[in-house]
C-alpha atoms as a PDB file:
ATOM      1  CA  MET A   1      -0.011   0.006  -0.001  1.00  0.00           C
ATOM      2  CA  SER A   2       1.350   3.417  -0.930  1.00  0.00           C
ATOM      3  CA  PRO A   3       2.289   6.011   1.710  1.00  0.00           C
ATOM      4  CA  GLN A   4      -0.593   8.182   0.492  1.00  0.00           C
ATOM      5  CA  GLU A   5      -3.111   5.385   0.976  1.00  0.00           C
ATOM      6  CA  LEU A   6      -1.767   4.637   4.463  1.00  0.00           C
ATOM      7  CA  LYS A   7      -2.100   8.308   5.338  1.00  0.00           C
ATOM      8  CA  ARG A   8      -5.758   8.205   4.257  1.00  0.00           C
ATOM      9  CA  ILE A   9      -6.374   5.217   6.513  1.00  0.00           C
ATOM     10  CA  ALA A  10      -4.571   6.976   9.365  1.00  0.00           C
ATOM     11  CA  ALA A  11      -6.808   9.997   8.862  1.00  0.00           C
ATOM     12  CA  THR A  12      -9.889   7.730   8.965  1.00  0.00           C
ATOM     13  CA  CYS A  13      -8.729   6.204  12.258  1.00  0.00           C
ATOM     14  CA  ALA A  14      -7.992   9.643  13.702  1.00  0.00           C
ATOM     15  CA  ASP A  15     -11.492  10.801  12.687  1.00  0.00           C
ATOM     16  CA  LEU A  16     -13.068   7.819  14.431  1.00  0.00           C
ATOM     17  CA  GLY A  17     -11.159   8.647  17.606  1.00  0.00           C
ATOM     18  CA  ASN A  18     -12.300  12.270  17.340  1.00  0.00           C
ATOM     19  CA  GLN A  19     -15.951  11.211  16.985  1.00  0.00           C
ATOM     20  CA  ALA A  20     -15.807   8.780  19.901  1.00  0.00           C
ATOM     21  CA  ALA A  21     -14.160  11.228  22.326  1.00  0.00           C
ATOM     22  CA  ASP A  22     -16.101  13.311  24.828  1.00  0.00           C
ATOM     23  CA  ASP A  23     -15.375  17.020  25.297  1.00  0.00           C
ATOM     24  CA  GLY A  24     -12.457  16.183  27.622  1.00  0.00           C
ATOM     25  CA  GLY A  25     -10.903  13.748  25.172  1.00  0.00           C
ATOM     26  CA  PHE A  26     -11.863  10.490  26.875  1.00  0.00           C
ATOM     27  CA  VAL A  27     -12.891   7.717  24.496  1.00  0.00           C
ATOM     28  CA  ALA A  28     -15.363   5.287  26.053  1.00  0.00           C
ATOM     29  CA  LEU A  29     -14.877   1.987  24.239  1.00  0.00           C
ATOM     30  CA  HIS A  30     -18.633   1.302  24.012  1.00  0.00           C
ATOM     31  CA  ARG A  31     -18.967   4.539  22.017  1.00  0.00           C
ATOM     32  CA  LEU A  32     -16.135   3.497  19.737  1.00  0.00           C
ATOM     33  CA  ALA A  33     -17.679   0.052  19.232  1.00  0.00           C
ATOM     34  CA  THR A  34     -20.997   1.665  18.317  1.00  0.00           C
ATOM     35  CA  LEU A  35     -19.277   3.878  15.740  1.00  0.00           C
ATOM     36  CA  LEU A  36     -17.624   0.818  14.253  1.00  0.00           C
ATOM     37  CA  ARG A  37     -20.861  -1.168  14.363  1.00  0.00           C
ATOM     38  CA  ALA A  38     -19.357  -3.928  16.466  1.00  0.00           C
ATOM     39  CA  ASP A  39     -20.660  -5.968  19.403  1.00  0.00           C
ATOM     40  CA  ILE A  40     -18.331  -6.751  22.302  1.00  0.00           C
ATOM     41  CA  GLU A  41     -18.817 -10.098  24.044  1.00  0.00           C
ATOM     42  CA  PHE A  42     -16.885 -11.473  27.036  1.00  0.00           C
ATOM     43  CA  ARG A  43     -16.501 -15.275  27.218  1.00  0.00           C
ATOM     44  CA  PRO A  44     -13.809 -17.839  28.076  1.00  0.00           C
ATOM     45  CA  LEU A  45     -11.242 -17.971  25.264  1.00  0.00           C
ATOM     46  CA  LEU A  46      -7.826 -19.476  24.655  1.00  0.00           C
ATOM     47  CA  VAL A  47      -6.552 -16.048  23.543  1.00  0.00           C
ATOM     48  CA  GLU A  48      -7.097 -12.598  25.037  1.00  0.00           C
ATOM     49  CA  ALA A  49      -9.321 -11.372  22.216  1.00  0.00           C
ATOM     50  CA  VAL A  50     -10.330 -12.091  18.655  1.00  0.00           C
ATOM     51  CA  ILE A  51     -12.743 -10.751  16.059  1.00  0.00           C
ATOM     52  CA  ALA A  52     -15.594 -13.012  14.923  1.00  0.00           C
ATOM     53  CA  ALA A  53     -17.702 -13.192  11.793  1.00  0.00           C
ATOM     54  CA  PRO A  54     -20.457 -10.548  11.398  1.00  0.00           C
ATOM     55  CA  THR A  55     -23.602 -11.170  13.430  1.00  0.00           C
ATOM     56  CA  GLY A  56     -25.765  -9.407  10.896  1.00  0.00           C
ATOM     57  CA  PRO A  57     -25.503  -6.906   8.025  1.00  0.00           C
ATOM     58  CA  ASP A  58     -22.320  -4.943   8.645  1.00  0.00           C
ATOM     59  CA  LYS A  59     -22.361  -5.877  12.350  1.00  0.00           C
ATOM     60  CA  TRP A  60     -19.031  -7.288  13.554  1.00  0.00           C
ATOM     61  CA  LYS A  61     -18.256  -8.939  16.879  1.00  0.00           C
ATOM     62  CA  VAL A  62     -15.193  -8.774  19.137  1.00  0.00           C
ATOM     63  CA  LEU A  63     -14.782 -11.617  21.611  1.00  0.00           C
ATOM     64  CA  VAL A  64     -12.756 -10.948  24.772  1.00  0.00           C
ATOM     65  CA  ASP A  65     -11.481 -13.526  27.266  1.00  0.00           C
ATOM     66  CA  SER A  66     -13.575 -13.238  30.427  1.00  0.00           C
ATOM     67  CA  GLU A  67     -10.883 -14.913  32.553  1.00  0.00           C
ATOM     68  CA  THR A  68      -8.241 -12.351  31.626  1.00  0.00           C
ATOM     69  CA  HIS A  69     -10.757  -9.521  32.143  1.00  0.00           C
ATOM     70  CA  PRO A  70     -13.254 -10.807  34.732  1.00  0.00           C
ATOM     71  CA  ASP A  71     -14.889  -7.386  35.308  1.00  0.00           C
ATOM     72  CA  GLY A  72     -15.036  -6.451  31.630  1.00  0.00           C
ATOM     73  CA  ALA A  73     -18.620  -7.465  30.942  1.00  0.00           C
ATOM     74  CA  ARG A  74     -19.858  -5.458  33.927  1.00  0.00           C
ATOM     75  CA  LEU A  75     -17.751  -2.349  33.344  1.00  0.00           C
ATOM     76  CA  PHE A  76     -17.770  -2.095  29.560  1.00  0.00           C
ATOM     77  CA  PRO A  77     -21.374  -0.904  28.906  1.00  0.00           C
ATOM     78  CA  ALA A  78     -21.126   2.093  31.246  1.00  0.00           C
ATOM     79  CA  GLU A  79     -17.451   2.991  30.887  1.00  0.00           C
ATOM     80  CA  SER A  80     -16.721   6.645  31.660  1.00  0.00           C
ATOM     81  CA  PRO A  81     -13.783   8.822  32.808  1.00  0.00           C
ATOM     82  CA  GLN A  82     -14.944   8.183  36.355  1.00  0.00           C
ATOM     83  CA  ALA A  83     -15.175   4.397  35.863  1.00  0.00           C
ATOM     84  CA  PRO A  84     -12.727   3.458  33.077  1.00  0.00           C
ATOM     85  CA  LEU A  85     -11.680   0.032  31.898  1.00  0.00           C
ATOM     86  CA  SER A  86      -8.053  -0.908  32.528  1.00  0.00           C
ATOM     87  CA  PRO A  87      -5.458   0.479  30.071  1.00  0.00           C
ATOM     88  CA  ARG A  88      -4.750  -3.084  28.921  1.00  0.00           C
ATOM     89  CA  LEU A  89      -8.383  -3.846  28.116  1.00  0.00           C
ATOM     90  CA  ARG A  90      -8.858  -0.458  26.441  1.00  0.00           C
ATOM     91  CA  ASN A  91      -5.872  -1.112  24.214  1.00  0.00           C
ATOM     92  CA  THR A  92      -7.014  -4.692  23.475  1.00  0.00           C
ATOM     93  CA  LEU A  93     -10.469  -3.525  22.399  1.00  0.00           C
ATOM     94  CA  ALA A  94      -9.115  -0.696  20.259  1.00  0.00           C
ATOM     95  CA  HIS A  95      -6.671  -3.101  18.612  1.00  0.00           C
ATOM     96  CA  GLU A  96      -9.386  -5.650  17.747  1.00  0.00           C
ATOM     97  CA  LEU A  97     -11.839  -2.971  16.575  1.00  0.00           C
ATOM     98  CA  LEU A  98      -9.162  -1.671  14.255  1.00  0.00           C
ATOM     99  CA  HIS A  99      -8.804  -5.143  12.731  1.00  0.00           C
ATOM    100  CA  THR A 100     -12.471  -5.149  11.707  1.00  0.00           C
ATOM    101  CA  LEU A 101     -11.721  -2.212   9.368  1.00  0.00           C
ATOM    102  CA  SER A 102      -9.541  -4.464   7.233  1.00  0.00           C
ATOM    103  CA  PHE A 103     -12.569  -6.558   6.293  1.00  0.00           C
ATOM    104  CA  ARG A 104     -14.747  -3.602   5.282  1.00  0.00           C
ATOM    105  CA  ALA A 105     -12.368  -0.980   4.015  1.00  0.00           C
ATOM    106  CA  GLU A 106     -14.873   0.445   1.511  1.00  0.00           C
ATOM    107  CA  GLU A 107     -17.323   1.303   4.316  1.00  0.00           C
ATOM    108  CA  PHE A 108     -14.760   3.713   5.736  1.00  0.00           C
ATOM    109  CA  GLY A 109     -13.653   5.453   2.594  1.00  0.00           C
ATOM    110  CA  PHE A 110     -10.632   3.498   1.350  1.00  0.00           C
ATOM    111  CA  ARG A 111     -10.285   0.730  -1.188  1.00  0.00           C
ATOM    112  CA  LEU A 112      -8.802  -2.706  -0.595  1.00  0.00           C
ATOM    113  CA  GLU A 113      -6.705  -3.118  -3.723  1.00  0.00           C
ATOM    114  CA  LEU A 114      -5.253  -6.527  -4.628  1.00  0.00           C
ATOM    115  CA  SER A 115      -1.544  -6.677  -5.328  1.00  0.00           C
ATOM    116  CA  GLY A 116      -0.416  -9.088  -8.063  1.00  0.00           C
ATOM    117  CA  LYS A 117      -2.052 -12.507  -7.664  1.00  0.00           C
ATOM    118  CA  GLU A 118      -3.046 -12.158  -4.006  1.00  0.00           C
ATOM    119  CA  THR A 119      -6.531 -13.168  -2.926  1.00  0.00           C
ATOM    120  CA  ARG A 120      -8.875 -10.902  -1.003  1.00  0.00           C
ATOM    121  CA  ALA A 121      -8.057 -12.824   2.190  1.00  0.00           C
ATOM    122  CA  GLU A 122      -4.356 -12.205   1.590  1.00  0.00           C
ATOM    123  CA  ALA A 123      -5.032  -8.534   0.923  1.00  0.00           C
ATOM    124  CA  VAL A 124      -6.968  -8.256   4.203  1.00  0.00           C
ATOM    125  CA  LYS A 125      -4.035  -9.798   6.111  1.00  0.00           C
ATOM    126  CA  ARG A 126      -1.647  -7.387   4.379  1.00  0.00           C
ATOM    127  CA  LEU A 127      -3.810  -4.414   5.332  1.00  0.00           C
ATOM    128  CA  GLU A 128      -3.883  -5.655   8.940  1.00  0.00           C
ATOM    129  CA  ARG A 129      -0.089  -5.786   8.999  1.00  0.00           C
ATOM    130  CA  GLU A 130       0.315  -2.368   7.422  1.00  0.00           C
ATOM    131  CA  THR A 131      -2.156  -0.692   9.809  1.00  0.00           C
ATOM    132  CA  GLU A 132      -1.210  -2.708  12.928  1.00  0.00           C
ATOM    133  CA  GLY A 133       0.118   0.354  14.740  1.00  0.00           C
ATOM    134  CA  PHE A 134      -2.856   2.659  14.100  1.00  0.00           C
ATOM    135  CA  SER A 135      -5.007   1.648  17.119  1.00  0.00           C
ATOM    136  CA  PRO A 136      -3.673   4.516  19.332  1.00  0.00           C
ATOM    137  CA  PHE A 137      -5.544   6.909  17.022  1.00  0.00           C
ATOM    138  CA  LEU A 138      -8.788   5.398  18.338  1.00  0.00           C
ATOM    139  CA  VAL A 139      -8.187   6.150  22.022  1.00  0.00           C
ATOM    140  CA  LEU A 140      -6.171   9.377  21.874  1.00  0.00           C
ATOM    141  CA  PRO A 141      -8.198  11.932  19.877  1.00  0.00           C
ATOM    142  CA  GLN A 142      -6.297  14.143  17.443  1.00  0.00           C
ATOM    143  CA  ARG A 143      -8.550  17.194  17.860  1.00  0.00           C
ATOM    144  CA  ILE A 144      -7.990  17.359  21.620  1.00  0.00           C
ATOM    145  CA  ILE A 145      -4.259  16.653  21.344  1.00  0.00           C
ATOM    146  CA  GLU A 146      -3.829  19.465  18.812  1.00  0.00           C
ATOM    147  CA  ALA A 147      -5.840  21.907  20.895  1.00  0.00           C
ATOM    148  CA  GLU A 148      -3.768  21.161  23.985  1.00  0.00           C
ATOM    149  CA  LEU A 149      -0.390  21.212  22.214  1.00  0.00           C
ATOM    150  CA  GLU A 150      -1.222  24.578  20.702  1.00  0.00           C
ATOM    151  CA  ALA A 151      -1.489  25.953  24.246  1.00  0.00           C
ATOM    152  CA  ARG A 152       1.418  24.162  25.958  1.00  0.00           C
ATOM    153  CA  GLU A 153       4.554  22.364  24.879  1.00  0.00           C
ATOM    154  CA  LEU A 154       4.904  18.630  24.806  1.00  0.00           C
ATOM    155  CA  SER A 155       6.379  17.828  28.212  1.00  0.00           C
ATOM    156  CA  LEU A 156       6.436  15.157  30.889  1.00  0.00           C
ATOM    157  CA  GLU A 157       3.701  17.001  32.778  1.00  0.00           C
ATOM    158  CA  VAL A 158       1.442  16.931  29.701  1.00  0.00           C
ATOM    159  CA  LEU A 159       2.112  13.242  29.022  1.00  0.00           C
ATOM    160  CA  VAL A 160       1.411  12.188  32.601  1.00  0.00           C
ATOM    161  CA  ASP A 161      -1.777  14.255  32.516  1.00  0.00           C
ATOM    162  CA  TRP A 162      -2.954  12.624  29.272  1.00  0.00           C
ATOM    163  CA  ARG A 163      -2.179   9.176  30.572  1.00  0.00           C
ATOM    164  CA  ARG A 164      -4.214   9.785  33.713  1.00  0.00           C
ATOM    165  CA  ARG A 165      -7.161  11.428  31.957  1.00  0.00           C
ATOM    166  CA  TRP A 166      -7.375   9.142  28.963  1.00  0.00           C
ATOM    167  CA  VAL A 167      -6.382   5.860  30.715  1.00  0.00           C
ATOM    168  CA  VAL A 168      -3.774   4.477  28.311  1.00  0.00           C
ATOM    169  CA  SER A 169      -0.499   2.696  28.881  1.00  0.00           C
ATOM    170  CA  ARG A 170       2.838   4.462  28.518  1.00  0.00           C
ATOM    171  CA  GLU A 171       3.564   2.353  25.427  1.00  0.00           C
ATOM    172  CA  VAL A 172       0.336   3.390  23.709  1.00  0.00           C
ATOM    173  CA  LEU A 173       0.910   7.039  24.623  1.00  0.00           C
ATOM    174  CA  VAL A 174       4.432   7.235  23.138  1.00  0.00           C
ATOM    175  CA  ALA A 175       3.355   5.191  20.089  1.00  0.00           C
ATOM    176  CA  ARG A 176       0.555   7.695  19.541  1.00  0.00           C
ATOM    177  CA  LEU A 177       3.049  10.576  19.396  1.00  0.00           C
ATOM    178  CA  GLY A 178       4.943   8.686  16.721  1.00  0.00           C
ATOM    179  CA  LEU A 179       1.802   8.640  14.572  1.00  0.00           C
ATOM    180  CA  PHE A 180       1.787  12.417  14.089  1.00  0.00           C
ATOM    181  CA  GLN A 181       3.815  11.976  10.925  1.00  0.00           C
ATOM    182  CA  SER A 182       1.378   9.338   9.610  1.00  0.00           C
ATOM    183  CA  LEU A 183      -1.387  11.883   9.099  1.00  0.00           C
ATOM    184  CA  PRO A 184      -1.784  13.721   5.795  1.00  0.00           C
ATOM    185  CA  GLU A 185      -2.481  16.883   7.804  1.00  0.00           C
ATOM    186  CA  PHE A 186      -1.020  17.770  11.201  1.00  0.00           C
ATOM    187  CA  ARG A 187      -1.251  21.527  11.550  1.00  0.00           C
ATOM    188  CA  LEU A 188       1.262  21.713  14.421  1.00  0.00           C
ATOM    189  CA  ARG A 189       3.920  19.720  12.530  1.00  0.00           C
ATOM    190  CA  TYR A 190       6.454  22.593  12.821  1.00  0.00           C
ATOM    191  CA  HIS A 191       5.109  24.267  15.930  1.00  0.00           C
ATOM    192  CA  ALA A 192       7.692  25.117  18.590  1.00  0.00           C
ATOM    193  CA  ASN A 193       5.673  23.177  21.192  1.00  0.00           C
ATOM    194  CA  VAL A 194       6.245  19.853  19.401  1.00  0.00           C
ATOM    195  CA  THR A 195       9.723  20.277  17.927  1.00  0.00           C
ATOM    196  CA  ASN A 196      13.184  19.674  19.403  1.00  0.00           C
ATOM    197  CA  VAL A 197      11.801  16.955  21.650  1.00  0.00           C
ATOM    198  CA  ALA A 198      12.093  13.187  22.091  1.00  0.00           C
ATOM    199  CA  VAL A 199       9.961  10.912  24.268  1.00  0.00           C
ATOM    200  CA  CYS A 200      11.067   7.415  25.253  1.00  0.00           C
ATOM    201  CA  LEU A 201      10.438   4.747  27.810  1.00  0.00           C
ATOM    202  CA  ALA A 202      13.008   3.517  30.274  1.00  0.00           C
ATOM    203  CA  GLU A 203      12.957   0.667  32.760  1.00  0.00           C
ATOM    204  CA  TRP A 204      14.536   0.145  36.134  1.00  0.00           C
ATOM    205  CA  VAL A 205      17.040  -2.701  35.891  1.00  0.00           C
ATOM    206  CA  ASN A 206      17.453  -2.658  39.671  1.00  0.00           C
ATOM    207  CA  ASP A 207      17.091  -0.023  42.381  1.00  0.00           C
ATOM    208  CA  GLU A 208      20.237   1.746  41.196  1.00  0.00           C
ATOM    209  CA  SER A 209      20.193   1.811  37.412  1.00  0.00           C
ATOM    210  CA  ALA A 210      17.778   2.152  34.496  1.00  0.00           C
ATOM    211  CA  ALA A 211      17.962   1.470  30.764  1.00  0.00           C
ATOM    212  CA  LEU A 212      16.277   3.064  27.758  1.00  0.00           C
ATOM    213  CA  LEU A 213      13.886   0.805  25.842  1.00  0.00           C
ATOM    214  CA  GLU A 214      14.161   0.449  22.056  1.00  0.00           C
ATOM    215  CA  TRP A 215      10.420   0.884  21.535  1.00  0.00           C
ATOM    216  CA  PRO A 216       8.418   3.038  21.438  1.00  0.00           C
ATOM    217  CA  VAL A 217      10.415   6.164  20.597  1.00  0.00           C
ATOM    218  CA  HIS A 218       9.101   9.510  19.364  1.00  0.00           C
ATOM    219  CA  PHE A 219      11.364  12.342  18.215  1.00  0.00           C
ATOM    220  CA  ASN A 220      10.989  15.546  16.219  1.00  0.00           C
ATOM    221  CA  PHE A 221      13.983  17.857  15.881  1.00  0.00           C
ATOM    222  CA  ARG A 222      14.502  20.856  13.593  1.00  0.00           C
ATOM    223  CA  ASP A 223      16.621  20.369  10.501  1.00  0.00           C
ATOM    224  CA  GLY A 224      16.965  16.661  11.246  1.00  0.00           C
ATOM    225  CA  ILE A 225      19.662  17.298  13.871  1.00  0.00           C
ATOM    226  CA  VAL A 226      18.870  14.581  16.421  1.00  0.00           C
ATOM    227  CA  PRO A 227      20.799  13.577  19.555  1.00  0.00           C
ATOM    228  CA  GLU A 228      23.157  10.740  18.647  1.00  0.00           C
ATOM    229  CA  PHE A 229      21.797   8.434  21.339  1.00  0.00           C
ATOM    230  CA  ILE A 230      18.387   8.432  19.596  1.00  0.00           C
ATOM    231  CA  TRP A 231      19.995   7.072  16.434  1.00  0.00           C
ATOM    232  CA  GLN A 232      21.802   4.497  18.562  1.00  0.00           C
ATOM    233  CA  LEU A 233      18.522   3.451  20.125  1.00  0.00           C
ATOM    234  CA  LYS A 234      16.814   3.199  16.718  1.00  0.00           C
ATOM    235  CA  ASN A 235      19.666   0.933  15.579  1.00  0.00           C
ATOM    236  CA  LYS A 236      19.240  -1.333  18.640  1.00  0.00           C
ATOM    237  CA  GLY A 237      22.195   0.193  20.441  1.00  0.00           C
ATOM    238  CA  LYS A 238      22.202   0.590  24.199  1.00  0.00           C
ATOM    239  CA  PRO A 239      23.060   4.190  25.114  1.00  0.00           C
ATOM    240  CA  GLN A 240      23.843   4.586  28.811  1.00  0.00           C
ATOM    241  CA  LEU A 241      21.778   7.210  30.597  1.00  0.00           C
ATOM    242  CA  ARG A 242      24.426   7.704  33.248  1.00  0.00           C
ATOM    243  CA  GLU A 243      27.022   8.546  30.602  1.00  0.00           C
ATOM    244  CA  LEU A 244      24.651  10.907  28.815  1.00  0.00           C
ATOM    245  CA  PHE A 245      23.632  12.767  31.986  1.00  0.00           C
ATOM    246  CA  PRO A 246      26.397  12.343  34.578  1.00  0.00           C
ATOM    247  CA  ASP A 247      25.018  14.886  37.076  1.00  0.00           C
ATOM    248  CA  ALA A 248      25.523  13.225  40.497  1.00  0.00           C
ATOM    249  CA  GLU A 249      22.294  14.790  41.791  1.00  0.00           C
ATOM    250  CA  PHE A 250      20.201  13.201  39.041  1.00  0.00           C
ATOM    251  CA  LEU A 251      17.929  10.378  40.210  1.00  0.00           C
ATOM    252  CA  LEU A 252      19.420   7.910  37.734  1.00  0.00           C
ATOM    253  CA  ASN A 253      22.832   8.532  39.290  1.00  0.00           C
ATOM    254  CA  GLY A 254      21.774   8.041  42.881  1.00  0.00           C
ATOM    255  CA  GLY A 255      20.569  11.593  43.561  1.00  0.00           C
ATOM    256  CA  SER A 256      17.052  12.909  43.989  1.00  0.00           C
ATOM    257  CA  LYS A 257      16.569  15.315  41.057  1.00  0.00           C
ATOM    258  CA  LEU A 258      14.142  14.295  38.316  1.00  0.00           C
ATOM    259  CA  THR A 259      15.807  16.568  35.760  1.00  0.00           C
ATOM    260  CA  ALA A 260      19.303  16.907  34.346  1.00  0.00           C
ATOM    261  CA  ARG A 261      21.070  18.861  31.610  1.00  0.00           C
ATOM    262  CA  SER A 262      23.888  17.865  29.283  1.00  0.00           C
ATOM    263  CA  THR A 263      25.567  18.831  25.990  1.00  0.00           C
ATOM    264  CA  LEU A 264      25.244  15.871  23.651  1.00  0.00           C
ATOM    265  CA  SER A 265      26.545  14.892  20.231  1.00  0.00           C
ATOM    266  CA  ALA A 266      23.881  15.256  17.541  1.00  0.00           C
ATOM    267  CA  GLY A 267      23.399  15.039  13.817  1.00  0.00           C
ATOM    268  CA  THR A 268      21.650  13.157  11.041  1.00  0.00           C
ATOM    269  CA  ALA A 269      21.375   9.387  10.710  1.00  0.00           C
ATOM    270  CA  ALA A 270      24.252   9.462   8.215  1.00  0.00           C
ATOM    271  CA  ASN A 271      26.446  11.767  10.298  1.00  0.00           C
ATOM    272  CA  PRO A 272      25.216  11.490  13.913  1.00  0.00           C
ATOM    273  CA  ARG A 273      28.088  13.422  15.548  1.00  0.00           C
ATOM    274  CA  ALA A 274      28.193  16.448  13.264  1.00  0.00           C
ATOM    275  CA  ASP A 275      26.781  18.871  15.843  1.00  0.00           C
ATOM    276  CA  LYS A 276      26.056  19.435  19.506  1.00  0.00           C
ATOM    277  CA  LEU A 277      22.773  20.050  21.309  1.00  0.00           C
ATOM    278  CA  ASN A 278      22.099  21.282  24.833  1.00  0.00           C
ATOM    279  CA  VAL A 279      19.517  18.801  26.116  1.00  0.00           C
ATOM    280  CA  VAL A 280      17.390  18.856  29.248  1.00  0.00           C
ATOM    281  CA  THR A 281      15.809  15.583  30.358  1.00  0.00           C
ATOM    282  CA  GLU A 282      13.040  14.887  32.832  1.00  0.00           C
ATOM    283  CA  ILE A 283      11.947  11.476  34.105  1.00  0.00           C
ATOM    284  CA  GLU A 284       8.683  10.246  35.546  1.00  0.00           C
ATOM    285  CA  SER A 285       8.827   9.369  39.233  1.00  0.00           C
ATOM    286  CA  VAL A 286       7.970   5.697  39.769  1.00  0.00           C
ATOM    287  CA  PRO A 287       9.130   3.103  42.321  1.00  0.00           C
ATOM    288  CA  LYS A 288      12.762   2.102  41.746  1.00  0.00           C
ATOM    289  CA  LYS A 289      11.840  -1.534  41.273  1.00  0.00           C
ATOM    290  CA  LYS A 290      13.140  -4.015  38.718  1.00  0.00           C
ATOM    291  CA  GLY A 291      10.924  -4.029  35.607  1.00  0.00           C
ATOM    292  CA  GLU A 292       9.127  -0.759  36.474  1.00  0.00           C
ATOM    293  CA  SER A 293       8.911   1.393  33.331  1.00  0.00           C
ATOM    294  CA  PHE A 294       8.705   5.175  33.198  1.00  0.00           C
ATOM    295  CA  LEU A 295       8.421   8.028  30.721  1.00  0.00           C
ATOM    296  CA  ILE A 296      11.492  10.093  29.913  1.00  0.00           C
ATOM    297  CA  VAL A 297      11.430  13.328  27.917  1.00  0.00           C
ATOM    298  CA  PHE A 298      14.404  15.004  26.233  1.00  0.00           C
ATOM    299  CA  ARG A 299      14.209  18.611  24.987  1.00  0.00           C
ATOM    300  CA  ALA A 300      16.875  20.568  23.142  1.00  0.00           C
ATOM    301  CA  LYS A 301      17.184  24.100  24.501  1.00  0.00           C
END
């Protein structure tokens, strides 16, 4: 599928998220399911969730494992910001609802074109693969995100606020930022509030050290001059946070400060050490426990 076609599908997914969101940006999954004309049913399964054949004209069904989500059937019909489903279940439902689009592309404004000798079933599977990462559009509405980023810069405070209000995992949140470039139109693409910034996840290895995770990673820097460690991370390298930010008072170095500043090598993917950037980082405060993940934001000043 061409980049232009994928952008059209991304725009469709973003529009569905916009329609399902309330005025504060929360997407109740029963509203999203109604928009997508899908029934949600909780029953014992061997997998966490799966889509089933239509139950009527244009009416799809998503089956969810009732043992993995024992309260799902009770909470789903009346989900609200005050009584949300778990981030895991919300992501699972959004993911499965997205898969139903592959089977009825024409209903949502894009064509399922066959490539070569592939069958329709093969084309559906291909479309599923190519749009696999679009589900964050459905639970994090573009119109609210744009309105908020126009008023304040992308920061750790903003991300923690969104995660709390919209009940999504850290992984889904950072992956959603990475989808900005997937849209045919993103009016804040070059806005100062969303440029010269990177957002990653890190994980406590033990109670003394933490490591950056390879995925998800979002970054947007002017003129393509990106901190070298981001390129290393994208290439499955393992940049060391302590070496990047050696401030002894920084939490990752045994201190108590959640922020640190450093001058770092930067450049393009082809020449990653061509320049220098003054970078400020801020980390989310979570228990220093093995396996505990946290958000980390880097901004060039």
